[in-house]
Coordinates of C-alpha atoms in Angstrom, one line a residue:
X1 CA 83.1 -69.9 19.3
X2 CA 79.8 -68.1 19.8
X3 CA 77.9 -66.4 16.4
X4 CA 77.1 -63.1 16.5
X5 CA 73.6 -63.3 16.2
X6 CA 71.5 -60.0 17.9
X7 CA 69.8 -61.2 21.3
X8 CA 66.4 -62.4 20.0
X9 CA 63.1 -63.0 22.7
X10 CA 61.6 -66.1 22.2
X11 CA 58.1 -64.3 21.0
X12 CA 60.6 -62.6 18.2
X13 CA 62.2 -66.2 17.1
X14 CA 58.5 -67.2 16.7
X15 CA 57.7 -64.5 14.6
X16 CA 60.6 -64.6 12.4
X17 CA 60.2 -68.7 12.2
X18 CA 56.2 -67.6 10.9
X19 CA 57.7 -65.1 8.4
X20 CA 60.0 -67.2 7.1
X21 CA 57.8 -70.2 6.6
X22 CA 55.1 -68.0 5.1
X23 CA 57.2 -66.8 2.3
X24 CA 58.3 -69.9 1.6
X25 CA 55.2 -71.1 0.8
X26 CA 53.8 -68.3 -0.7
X27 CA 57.5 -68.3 -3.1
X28 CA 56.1 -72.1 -3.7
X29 CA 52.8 -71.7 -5.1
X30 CA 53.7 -68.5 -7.1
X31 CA 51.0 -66.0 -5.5
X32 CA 53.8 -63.6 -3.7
X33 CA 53.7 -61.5 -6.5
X34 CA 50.4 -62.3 -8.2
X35 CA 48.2 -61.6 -5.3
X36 CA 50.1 -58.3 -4.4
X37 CA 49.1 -57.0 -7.9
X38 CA 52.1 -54.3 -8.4
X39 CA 54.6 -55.3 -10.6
X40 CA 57.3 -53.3 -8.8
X41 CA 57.3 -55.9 -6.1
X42 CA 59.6 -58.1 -8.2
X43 CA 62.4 -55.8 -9.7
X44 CA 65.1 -58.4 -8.6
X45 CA 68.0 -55.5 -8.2
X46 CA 69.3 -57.5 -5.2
X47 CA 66.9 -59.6 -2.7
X48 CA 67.2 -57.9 0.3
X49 CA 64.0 -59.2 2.1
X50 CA 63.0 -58.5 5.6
X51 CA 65.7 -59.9 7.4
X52 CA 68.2 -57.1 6.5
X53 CA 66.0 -55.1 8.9
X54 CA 66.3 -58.0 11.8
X55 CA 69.8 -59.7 11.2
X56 CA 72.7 -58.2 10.2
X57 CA 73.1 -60.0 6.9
X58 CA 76.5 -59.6 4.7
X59 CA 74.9 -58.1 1.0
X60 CA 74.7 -60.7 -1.1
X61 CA 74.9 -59.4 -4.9
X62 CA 77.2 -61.6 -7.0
X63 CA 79.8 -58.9 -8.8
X64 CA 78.1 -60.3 -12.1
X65 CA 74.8 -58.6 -11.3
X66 CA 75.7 -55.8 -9.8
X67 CA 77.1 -55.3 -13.2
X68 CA 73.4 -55.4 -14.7
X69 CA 71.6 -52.8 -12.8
X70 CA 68.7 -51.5 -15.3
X71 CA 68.4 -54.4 -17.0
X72 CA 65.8 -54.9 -19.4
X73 CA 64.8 -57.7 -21.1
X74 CA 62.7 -58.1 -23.8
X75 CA 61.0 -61.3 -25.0
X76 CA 59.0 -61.8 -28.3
X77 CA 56.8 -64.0 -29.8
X78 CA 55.6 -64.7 -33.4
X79 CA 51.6 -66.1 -34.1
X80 CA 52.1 -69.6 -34.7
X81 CA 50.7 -69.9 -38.1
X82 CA 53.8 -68.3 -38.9
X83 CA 56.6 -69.8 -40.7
X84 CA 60.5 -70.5 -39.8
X85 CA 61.6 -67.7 -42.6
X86 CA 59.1 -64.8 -41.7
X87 CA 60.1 -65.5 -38.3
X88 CA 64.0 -64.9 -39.1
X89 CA 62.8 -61.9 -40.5
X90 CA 60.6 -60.8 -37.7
X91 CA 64.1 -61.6 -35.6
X92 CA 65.6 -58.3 -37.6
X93 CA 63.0 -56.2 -36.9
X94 CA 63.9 -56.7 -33.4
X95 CA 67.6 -57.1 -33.5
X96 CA 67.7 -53.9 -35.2
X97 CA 66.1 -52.2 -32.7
X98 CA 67.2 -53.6 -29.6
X99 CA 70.6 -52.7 -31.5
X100 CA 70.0 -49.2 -31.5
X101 CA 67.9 -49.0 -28.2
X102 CA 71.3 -50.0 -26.3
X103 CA 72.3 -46.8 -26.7
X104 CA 70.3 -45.1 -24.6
X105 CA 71.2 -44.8 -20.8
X106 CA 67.9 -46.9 -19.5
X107 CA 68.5 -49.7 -21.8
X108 CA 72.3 -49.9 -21.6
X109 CA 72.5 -53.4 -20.4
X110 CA 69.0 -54.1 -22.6
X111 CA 68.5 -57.9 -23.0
X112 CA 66.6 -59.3 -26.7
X113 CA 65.4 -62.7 -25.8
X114 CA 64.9 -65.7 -28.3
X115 CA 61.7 -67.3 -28.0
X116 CA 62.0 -71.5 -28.0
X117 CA 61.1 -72.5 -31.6
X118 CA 57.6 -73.9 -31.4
X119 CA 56.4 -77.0 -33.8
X120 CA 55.7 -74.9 -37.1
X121 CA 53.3 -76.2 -39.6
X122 CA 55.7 -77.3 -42.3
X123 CA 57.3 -79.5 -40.0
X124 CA 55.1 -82.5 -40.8
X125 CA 57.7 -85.8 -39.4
X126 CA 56.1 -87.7 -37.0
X127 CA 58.3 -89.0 -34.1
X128 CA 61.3 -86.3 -33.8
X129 CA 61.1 -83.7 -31.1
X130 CA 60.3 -80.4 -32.7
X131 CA 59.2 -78.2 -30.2
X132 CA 60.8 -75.8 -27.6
X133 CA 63.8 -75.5 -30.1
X134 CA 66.3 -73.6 -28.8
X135 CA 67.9 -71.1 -31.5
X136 CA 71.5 -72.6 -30.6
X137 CA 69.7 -75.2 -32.9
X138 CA 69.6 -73.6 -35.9
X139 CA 72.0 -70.4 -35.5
X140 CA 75.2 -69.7 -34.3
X141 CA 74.4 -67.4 -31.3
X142 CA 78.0 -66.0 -31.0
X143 CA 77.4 -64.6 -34.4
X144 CA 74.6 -63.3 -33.6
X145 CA 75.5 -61.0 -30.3
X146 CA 78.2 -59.7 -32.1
X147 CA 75.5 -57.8 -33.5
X148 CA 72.9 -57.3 -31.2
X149 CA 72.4 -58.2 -27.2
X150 CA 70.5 -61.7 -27.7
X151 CA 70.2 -64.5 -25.4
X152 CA 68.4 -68.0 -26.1
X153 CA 65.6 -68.7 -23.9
X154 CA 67.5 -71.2 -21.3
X155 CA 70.3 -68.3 -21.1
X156 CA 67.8 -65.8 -20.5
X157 CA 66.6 -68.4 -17.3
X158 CA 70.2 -68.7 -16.2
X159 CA 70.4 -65.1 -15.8
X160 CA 67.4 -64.6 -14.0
X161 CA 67.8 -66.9 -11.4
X162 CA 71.2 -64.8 -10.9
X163 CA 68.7 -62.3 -9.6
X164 CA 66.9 -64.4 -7.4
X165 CA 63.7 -63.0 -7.8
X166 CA 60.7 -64.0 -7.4
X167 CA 62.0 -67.5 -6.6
X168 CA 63.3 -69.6 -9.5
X169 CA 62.9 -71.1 -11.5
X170 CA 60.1 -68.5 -11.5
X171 CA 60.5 -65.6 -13.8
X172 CA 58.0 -62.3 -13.3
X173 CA 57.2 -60.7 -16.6
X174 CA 56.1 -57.1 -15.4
X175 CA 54.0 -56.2 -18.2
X176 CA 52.7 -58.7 -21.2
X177 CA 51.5 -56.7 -24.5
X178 CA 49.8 -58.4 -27.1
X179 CA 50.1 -56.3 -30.5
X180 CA 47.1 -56.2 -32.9
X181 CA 46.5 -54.2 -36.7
X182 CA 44.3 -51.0 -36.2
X183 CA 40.8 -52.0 -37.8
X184 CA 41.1 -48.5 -40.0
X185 CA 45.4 -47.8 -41.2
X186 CA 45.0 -45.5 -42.8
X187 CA 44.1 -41.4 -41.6
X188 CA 42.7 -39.5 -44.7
X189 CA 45.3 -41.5 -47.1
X190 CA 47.6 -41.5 -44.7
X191 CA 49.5 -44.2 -42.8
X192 CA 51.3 -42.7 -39.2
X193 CA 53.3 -44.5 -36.9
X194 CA 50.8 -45.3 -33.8
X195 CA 49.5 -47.4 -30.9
X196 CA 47.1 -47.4 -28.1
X197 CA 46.3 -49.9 -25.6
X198 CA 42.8 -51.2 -26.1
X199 CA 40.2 -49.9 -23.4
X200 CA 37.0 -50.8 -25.1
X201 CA 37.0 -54.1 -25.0
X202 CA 38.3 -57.0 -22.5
X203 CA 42.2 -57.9 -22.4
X204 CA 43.2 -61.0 -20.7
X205 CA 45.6 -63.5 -20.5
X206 CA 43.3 -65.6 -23.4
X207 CA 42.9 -62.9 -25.7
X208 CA 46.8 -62.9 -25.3
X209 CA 47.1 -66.2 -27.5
X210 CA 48.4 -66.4 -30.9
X211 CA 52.3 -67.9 -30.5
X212 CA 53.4 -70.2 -27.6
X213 CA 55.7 -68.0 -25.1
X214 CA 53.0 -67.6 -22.5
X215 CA 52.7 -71.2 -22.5
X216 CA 56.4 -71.5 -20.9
X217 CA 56.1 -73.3 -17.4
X218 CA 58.6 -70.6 -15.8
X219 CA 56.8 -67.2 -16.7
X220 CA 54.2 -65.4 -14.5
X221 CA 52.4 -62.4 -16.2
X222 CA 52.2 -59.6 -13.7
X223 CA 49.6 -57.2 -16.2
X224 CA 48.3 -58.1 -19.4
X225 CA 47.8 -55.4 -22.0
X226 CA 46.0 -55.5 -25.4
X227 CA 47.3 -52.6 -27.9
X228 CA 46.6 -51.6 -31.8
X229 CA 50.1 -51.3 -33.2
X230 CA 51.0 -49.6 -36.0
X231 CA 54.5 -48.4 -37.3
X232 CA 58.0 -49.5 -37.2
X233 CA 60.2 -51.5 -34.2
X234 CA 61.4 -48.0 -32.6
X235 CA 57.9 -47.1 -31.6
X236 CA 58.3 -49.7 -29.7
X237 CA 60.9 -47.7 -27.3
X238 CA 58.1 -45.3 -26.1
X239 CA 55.6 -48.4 -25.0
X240 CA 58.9 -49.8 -23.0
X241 CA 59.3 -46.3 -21.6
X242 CA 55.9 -45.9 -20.5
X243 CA 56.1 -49.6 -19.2
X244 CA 58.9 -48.3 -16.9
X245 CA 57.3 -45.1 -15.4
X246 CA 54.7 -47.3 -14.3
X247 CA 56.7 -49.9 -12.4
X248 CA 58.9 -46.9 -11.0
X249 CA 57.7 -45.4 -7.5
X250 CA 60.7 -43.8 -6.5
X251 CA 64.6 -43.1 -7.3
X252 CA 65.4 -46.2 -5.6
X253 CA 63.7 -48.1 -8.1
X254 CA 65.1 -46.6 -11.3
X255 CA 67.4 -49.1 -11.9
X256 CA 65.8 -52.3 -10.8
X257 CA 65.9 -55.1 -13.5
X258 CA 62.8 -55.2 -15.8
X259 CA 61.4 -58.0 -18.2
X260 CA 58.6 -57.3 -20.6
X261 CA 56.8 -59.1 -23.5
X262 CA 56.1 -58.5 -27.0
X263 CA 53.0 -61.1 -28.5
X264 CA 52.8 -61.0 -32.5
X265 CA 55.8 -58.8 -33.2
X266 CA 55.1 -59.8 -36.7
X267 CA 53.1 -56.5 -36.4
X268 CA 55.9 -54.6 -36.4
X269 CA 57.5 -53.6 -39.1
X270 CA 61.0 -52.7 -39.9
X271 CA 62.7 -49.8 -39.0
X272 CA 65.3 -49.7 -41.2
X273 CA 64.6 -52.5 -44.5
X274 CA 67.0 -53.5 -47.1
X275 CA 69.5 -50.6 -45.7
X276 CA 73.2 -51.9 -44.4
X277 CA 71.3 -51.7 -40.8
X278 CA 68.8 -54.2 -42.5
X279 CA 71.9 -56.4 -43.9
X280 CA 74.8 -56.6 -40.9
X281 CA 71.6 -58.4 -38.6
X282 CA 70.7 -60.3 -41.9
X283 CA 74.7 -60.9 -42.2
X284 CA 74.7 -62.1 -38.8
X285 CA 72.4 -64.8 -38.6
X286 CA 74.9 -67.3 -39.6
X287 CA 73.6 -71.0 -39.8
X288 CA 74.9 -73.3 -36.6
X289 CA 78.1 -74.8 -37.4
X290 CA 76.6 -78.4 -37.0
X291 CA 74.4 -77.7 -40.0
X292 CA 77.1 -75.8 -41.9
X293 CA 79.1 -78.5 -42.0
X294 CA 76.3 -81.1 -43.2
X295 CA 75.3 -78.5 -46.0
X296 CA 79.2 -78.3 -46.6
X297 CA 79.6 -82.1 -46.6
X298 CA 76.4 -83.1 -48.7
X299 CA 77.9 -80.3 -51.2
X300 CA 81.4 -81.8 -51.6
X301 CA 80.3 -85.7 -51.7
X302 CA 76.9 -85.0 -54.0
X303 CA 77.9 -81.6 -55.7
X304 CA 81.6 -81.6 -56.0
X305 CA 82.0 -78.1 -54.5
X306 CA 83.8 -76.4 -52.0
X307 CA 84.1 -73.0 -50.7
X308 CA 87.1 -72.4 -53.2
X309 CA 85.7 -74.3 -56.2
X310 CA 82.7 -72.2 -56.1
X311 CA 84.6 -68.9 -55.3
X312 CA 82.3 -67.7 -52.7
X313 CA 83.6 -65.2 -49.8
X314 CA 83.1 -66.9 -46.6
X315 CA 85.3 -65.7 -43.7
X316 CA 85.1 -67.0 -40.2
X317 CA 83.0 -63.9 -39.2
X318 CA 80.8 -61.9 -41.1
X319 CA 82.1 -58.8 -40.1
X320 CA 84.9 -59.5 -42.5
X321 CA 82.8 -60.0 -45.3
X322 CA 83.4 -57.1 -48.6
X323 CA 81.4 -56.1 -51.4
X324 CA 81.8 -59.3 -54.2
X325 CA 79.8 -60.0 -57.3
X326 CA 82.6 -62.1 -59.0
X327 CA 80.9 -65.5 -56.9
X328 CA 81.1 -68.6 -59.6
X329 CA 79.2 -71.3 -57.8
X330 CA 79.1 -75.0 -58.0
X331 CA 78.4 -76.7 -61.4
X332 CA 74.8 -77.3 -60.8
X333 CA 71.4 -75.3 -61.2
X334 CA 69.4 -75.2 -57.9
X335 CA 65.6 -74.9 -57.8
X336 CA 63.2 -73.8 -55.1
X337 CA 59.8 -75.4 -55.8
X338 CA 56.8 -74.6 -53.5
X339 CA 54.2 -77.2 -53.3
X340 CA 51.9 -77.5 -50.7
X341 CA 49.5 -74.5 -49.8
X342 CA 50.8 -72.7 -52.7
X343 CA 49.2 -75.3 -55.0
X344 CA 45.7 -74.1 -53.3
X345 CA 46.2 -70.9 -52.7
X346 CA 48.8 -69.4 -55.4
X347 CA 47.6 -71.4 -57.9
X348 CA 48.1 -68.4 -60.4
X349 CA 51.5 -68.1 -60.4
X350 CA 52.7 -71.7 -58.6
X351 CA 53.7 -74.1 -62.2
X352 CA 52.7 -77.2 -62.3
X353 CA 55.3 -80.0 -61.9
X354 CA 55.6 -80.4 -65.9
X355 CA 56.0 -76.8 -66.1
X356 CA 58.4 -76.2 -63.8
X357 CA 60.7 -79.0 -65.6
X358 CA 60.0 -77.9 -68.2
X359 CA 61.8 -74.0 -67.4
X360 CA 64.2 -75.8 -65.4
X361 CA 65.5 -78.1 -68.3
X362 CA 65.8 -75.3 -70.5
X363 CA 67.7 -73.4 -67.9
X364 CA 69.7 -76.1 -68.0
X365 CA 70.2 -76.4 -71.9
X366 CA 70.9 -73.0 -71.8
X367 CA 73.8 -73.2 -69.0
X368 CA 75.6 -76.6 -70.4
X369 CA 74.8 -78.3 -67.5
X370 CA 73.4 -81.2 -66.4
X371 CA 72.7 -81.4 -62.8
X372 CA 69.6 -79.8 -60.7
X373 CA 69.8 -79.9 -57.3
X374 CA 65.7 -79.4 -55.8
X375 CA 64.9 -78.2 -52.8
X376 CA 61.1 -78.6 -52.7
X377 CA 58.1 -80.0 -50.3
X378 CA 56.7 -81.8 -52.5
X379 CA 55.1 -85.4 -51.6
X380 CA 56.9 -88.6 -51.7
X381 CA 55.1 -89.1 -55.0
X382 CA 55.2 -85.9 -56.5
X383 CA 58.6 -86.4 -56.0
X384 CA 58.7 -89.4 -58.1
X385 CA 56.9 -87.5 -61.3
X386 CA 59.7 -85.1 -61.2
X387 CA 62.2 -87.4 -61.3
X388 CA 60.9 -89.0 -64.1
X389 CA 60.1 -85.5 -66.1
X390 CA 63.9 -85.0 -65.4
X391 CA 65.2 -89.1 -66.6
X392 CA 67.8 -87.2 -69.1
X393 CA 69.3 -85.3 -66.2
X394 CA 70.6 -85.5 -63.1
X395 CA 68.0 -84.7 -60.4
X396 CA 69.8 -84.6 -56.9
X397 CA 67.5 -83.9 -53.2
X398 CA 68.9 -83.8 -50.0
X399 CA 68.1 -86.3 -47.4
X400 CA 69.3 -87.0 -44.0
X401 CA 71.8 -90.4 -44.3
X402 CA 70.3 -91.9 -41.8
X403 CA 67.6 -92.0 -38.7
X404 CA 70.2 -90.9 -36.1
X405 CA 71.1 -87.6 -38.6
X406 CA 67.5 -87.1 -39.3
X407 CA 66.6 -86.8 -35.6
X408 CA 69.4 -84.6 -35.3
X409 CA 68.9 -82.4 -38.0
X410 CA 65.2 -82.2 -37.5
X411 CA 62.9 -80.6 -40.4
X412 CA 63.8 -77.4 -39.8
X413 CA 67.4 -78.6 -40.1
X414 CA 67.2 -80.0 -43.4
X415 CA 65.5 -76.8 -44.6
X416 CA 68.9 -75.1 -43.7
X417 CA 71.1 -77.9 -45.4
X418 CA 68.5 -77.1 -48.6
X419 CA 69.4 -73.5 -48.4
X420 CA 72.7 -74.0 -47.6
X421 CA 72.8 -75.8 -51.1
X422 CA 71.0 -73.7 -53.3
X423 CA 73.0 -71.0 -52.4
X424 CA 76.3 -72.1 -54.0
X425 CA 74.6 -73.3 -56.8
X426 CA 75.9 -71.5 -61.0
X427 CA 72.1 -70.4 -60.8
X428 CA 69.1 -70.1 -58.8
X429 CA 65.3 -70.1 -59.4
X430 CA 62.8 -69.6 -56.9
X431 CA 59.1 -70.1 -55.8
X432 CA 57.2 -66.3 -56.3
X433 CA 56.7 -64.8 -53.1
X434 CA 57.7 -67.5 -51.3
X435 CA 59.9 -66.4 -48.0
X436 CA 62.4 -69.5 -48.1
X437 CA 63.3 -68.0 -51.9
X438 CA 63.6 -64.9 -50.5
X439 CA 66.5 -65.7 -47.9
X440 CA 68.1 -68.0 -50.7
X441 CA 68.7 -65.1 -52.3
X442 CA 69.7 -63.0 -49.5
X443 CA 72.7 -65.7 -48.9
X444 CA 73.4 -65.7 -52.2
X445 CA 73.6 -62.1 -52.2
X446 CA 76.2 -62.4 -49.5
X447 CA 78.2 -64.7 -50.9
X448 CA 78.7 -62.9 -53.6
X449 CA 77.0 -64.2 -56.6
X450 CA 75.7 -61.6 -59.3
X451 CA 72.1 -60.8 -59.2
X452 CA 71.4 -62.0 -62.6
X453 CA 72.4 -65.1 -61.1
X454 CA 70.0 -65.3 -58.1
X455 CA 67.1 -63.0 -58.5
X456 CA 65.2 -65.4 -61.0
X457 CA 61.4 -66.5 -60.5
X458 CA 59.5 -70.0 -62.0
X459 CA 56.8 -68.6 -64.0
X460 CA 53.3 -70.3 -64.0
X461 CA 53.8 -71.8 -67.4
X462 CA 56.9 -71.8 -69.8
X463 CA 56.7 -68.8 -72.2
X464 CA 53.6 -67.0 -70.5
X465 CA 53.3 -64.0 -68.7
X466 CA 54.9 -64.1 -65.5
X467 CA 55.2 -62.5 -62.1
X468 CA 58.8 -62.0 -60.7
X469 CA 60.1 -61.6 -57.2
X470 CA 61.5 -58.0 -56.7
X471 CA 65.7 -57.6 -56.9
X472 CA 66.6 -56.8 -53.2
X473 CA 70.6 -56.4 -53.4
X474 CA 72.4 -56.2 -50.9
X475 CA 73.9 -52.9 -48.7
X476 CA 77.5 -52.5 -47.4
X477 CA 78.6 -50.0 -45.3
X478 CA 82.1 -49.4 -44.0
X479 CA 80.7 -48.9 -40.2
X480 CA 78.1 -48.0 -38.2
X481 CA 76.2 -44.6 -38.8
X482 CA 73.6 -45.7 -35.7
X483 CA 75.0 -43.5 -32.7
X484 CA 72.5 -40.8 -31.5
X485 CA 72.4 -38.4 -28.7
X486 CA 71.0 -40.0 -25.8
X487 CA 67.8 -38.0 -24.7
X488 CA 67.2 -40.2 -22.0
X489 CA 66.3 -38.2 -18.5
X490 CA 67.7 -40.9 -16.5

């Protein structure tokens, strides 16, 4: 049986056979869209292409895009020098706000993507893979969309190659924006929510460096912006918006997918801190269930506790988690001990190793109890002094069992487990100012311990003055209070 194919010349065949081949190489080396300069020309609602106009081709949108017109989505990064627990608090800044920003007509089917975890400072084992992490890693990303719209970086990929455009695995960013601090915050005394793109000075794609995102194989930057930044996450919805207009030339373009970047979102700061907002993202971010169950194990066979002995709240999902303060905790003290930098550079309020036994042994005293469990980074040797300053107790430290679970678990995965443990612990004492202390006791506030309990602080020297870490406690709200009007135009 004969196609139906239109009746083609031979000069047209050529012609078409030219076009074709053209784009295919131009698809190949990834200029289509870079030399053409407009990021409009890759807004991947459906790849219709030339031959619409020549060939009477069937449309060929999958039902589970055409179910994501106007998407937008959003990918972050963090500067490298920082660390795995500012960036989990960075991640609420963002959740939050993409949370919110969903409820606007233009960003209904608004995407948050999860940058790959790059090798972080404290991650000092040689011979383990530990960089491009994905978040699956360490979180358990169905908890966390049942908050907020997030997708791990490989997902985010997936979807994008749904679109078809510019040619996968090639994915066109329309508009990078690197965020920097305004030289002068404050306006006669006076801090006010801001930004501006720079204009006085050069932007490019190196002054665009600071975290690793850019360095992904599959992005292309289509315009690269530098801006001063200065406020909370939901000024970030009027840069999006203005990132829009510009990509828009018509009505035909107003719901065209879109994919923008945010570099050093560590400038921005929350919009809504330590309220229930704050706490259901924070509530969220449950650990993977792989490192759960290590934590979980390690606690049982080294601690002798469980979820009940320790009368903890714990539910399969955190949205069925209730005000508790009535948490009892394992029979064992848990301390976090900061070593490292904070020996050279908090040396006024980081103890020494003899001081810090010497406040956790009378913690101990005081509590009838004889086991410490530490979670520290201490040296190999250091850790050998403390375990001689504590030869009348009982001085436990996680450890992966074996190669096979240490290259599994990674650093960053033993971290977790170390949290995991002091936060079933009778009583907790923490490193001041020290971020990993801080979400030790936001777990612990969770699970329901009292904040006498958790909210305590080595000093620099038994007895002396001392500098405490502030009492965050935790926010519970019986639902959402987030729904506003939407004053979107279209």
């Amino acid at each position: 049986m004969r196609g139906s194919w239109p009746r083609l010349g031979f000069p047209a065949l050529l012609l078409l056979l030219h076009l074709l081949t053209g784009s295919d190489a131009a698809v190949r080396n990834g200029t289509a869209k870079r030399e053409i300069g407009d990021s409009r020309g890759s807004s991947g609602t459906c790849v219709k292409g030339f031959l619409q106009e020549i060939l009477p081709l069937p449309a060929t949108c999958p039902p589970e895009v055409l179910g994501m017109r106007g998407a937008v989505y959003i990918l972050y990064d963090v500067n490298i020098s920082e660390g795995f627990n500012l960036r989990r608090d960075v991640y609420i800044r963002m959740a939050v706000f993409v949370r919110r920003l969903q409820r606007r007509r233009r960003f209904r089917h608004v995407r948050l993507v999860l940058p790959p975890w790059p090798r972080l400072y404290h991650w000092h084992s040689q011979g383990l893979q530990q960089s491009g992490l994905p978040w699956s890693h360490f979180f358990d990303l169905a908890s966390l969309r049942r908050y907020a719209p997030v997708l791990d970086y490989e997902e985010f990929l997936a979807e994008q190659r749904l679109f078809g455009n510019p040619g996968a695995p090639l994915v066109h960013v329309g508009h990078a924006f690197r965020l920097q601090h305004y030289e002068v915050m404050l306006e006669q005394g006076i801090f006010r929510d801001k930004f501006e793109r720079v204009t006085d000075k050069p932007c490019s794609e190196g002054s665009l460096s600071g975290g690793p995102l850019l360095q992904q194989a599959e992005l292309r930057v289509g315009r690269f912006h530098c801006v001063r930044f200065q406020g909370s996450a939901g000024l970030l919805e009027k840069l999006l918006r203005e990132a829009i207009d510009e990509d828009t030339a018509g009505p035909e373009d107003v719901d065209d997918m879109r994919t923008y970047a945010l570099l050093s979102a560590e400038t921005v700061l929350h919009d809504h801190w330590g309220d229930e907002h704050f706490w259901q993202a924070r509530r969220s971010m449950r650990f993977a269930r792989r490192l759960e169950q290590v934590a979980a194990d390690f606690r049982r066979q080294a601690l002798d506790t469980t979820d009940a002995s320790a009368g903890v709240q714990r539910p399969a999902m955190w949205e069925l988690e209730r005000p508790k303060r009535n948490a009892k905790g394992g029979d064992y003290l848990c301390a976090h001990l900061r070593r490292g930098d904070f020996v050279r550079s908090r040396d006024a309020t980081t103890p020494t190793l003899k001081a810090a036994a010497q406040q956790v042994k009378q913690l101990l005293r005081g509590f009838n109890m004889t086991t410490v469990f530490l979670a520290t980074d201490a040296t190999p040797y250091e850790l050998m002094e403390l375990k001689e300053l504590f030869y009348r107790f009982r001085l436990v430290h996680f450890a992966p069992e074996s190669n096979v679970q240490r290259r599994e678990l990674k650093d960053g995965g033993v971290a977790v487990v170390d949290q995991l443990v002091c936060a079933y612990a009778r009583y907790f004492v923490g490193t001041y100012e020290s971020t990993f202390t801080y979400r030790i006791y936001e777990e612990r506030e969770i699970l329901g311990f009292t904040q006498a309990s958790t909210f305590n602080t080595f000093c620099k020297a038994l007895g002396g003055s001392c500098s405490r870490n502030a009492v965050w406690p935790i926010v519970w709200a019986d639902g959402d209070s987030d729904s506003e009007e939407d004053s979107d135009p279209y």
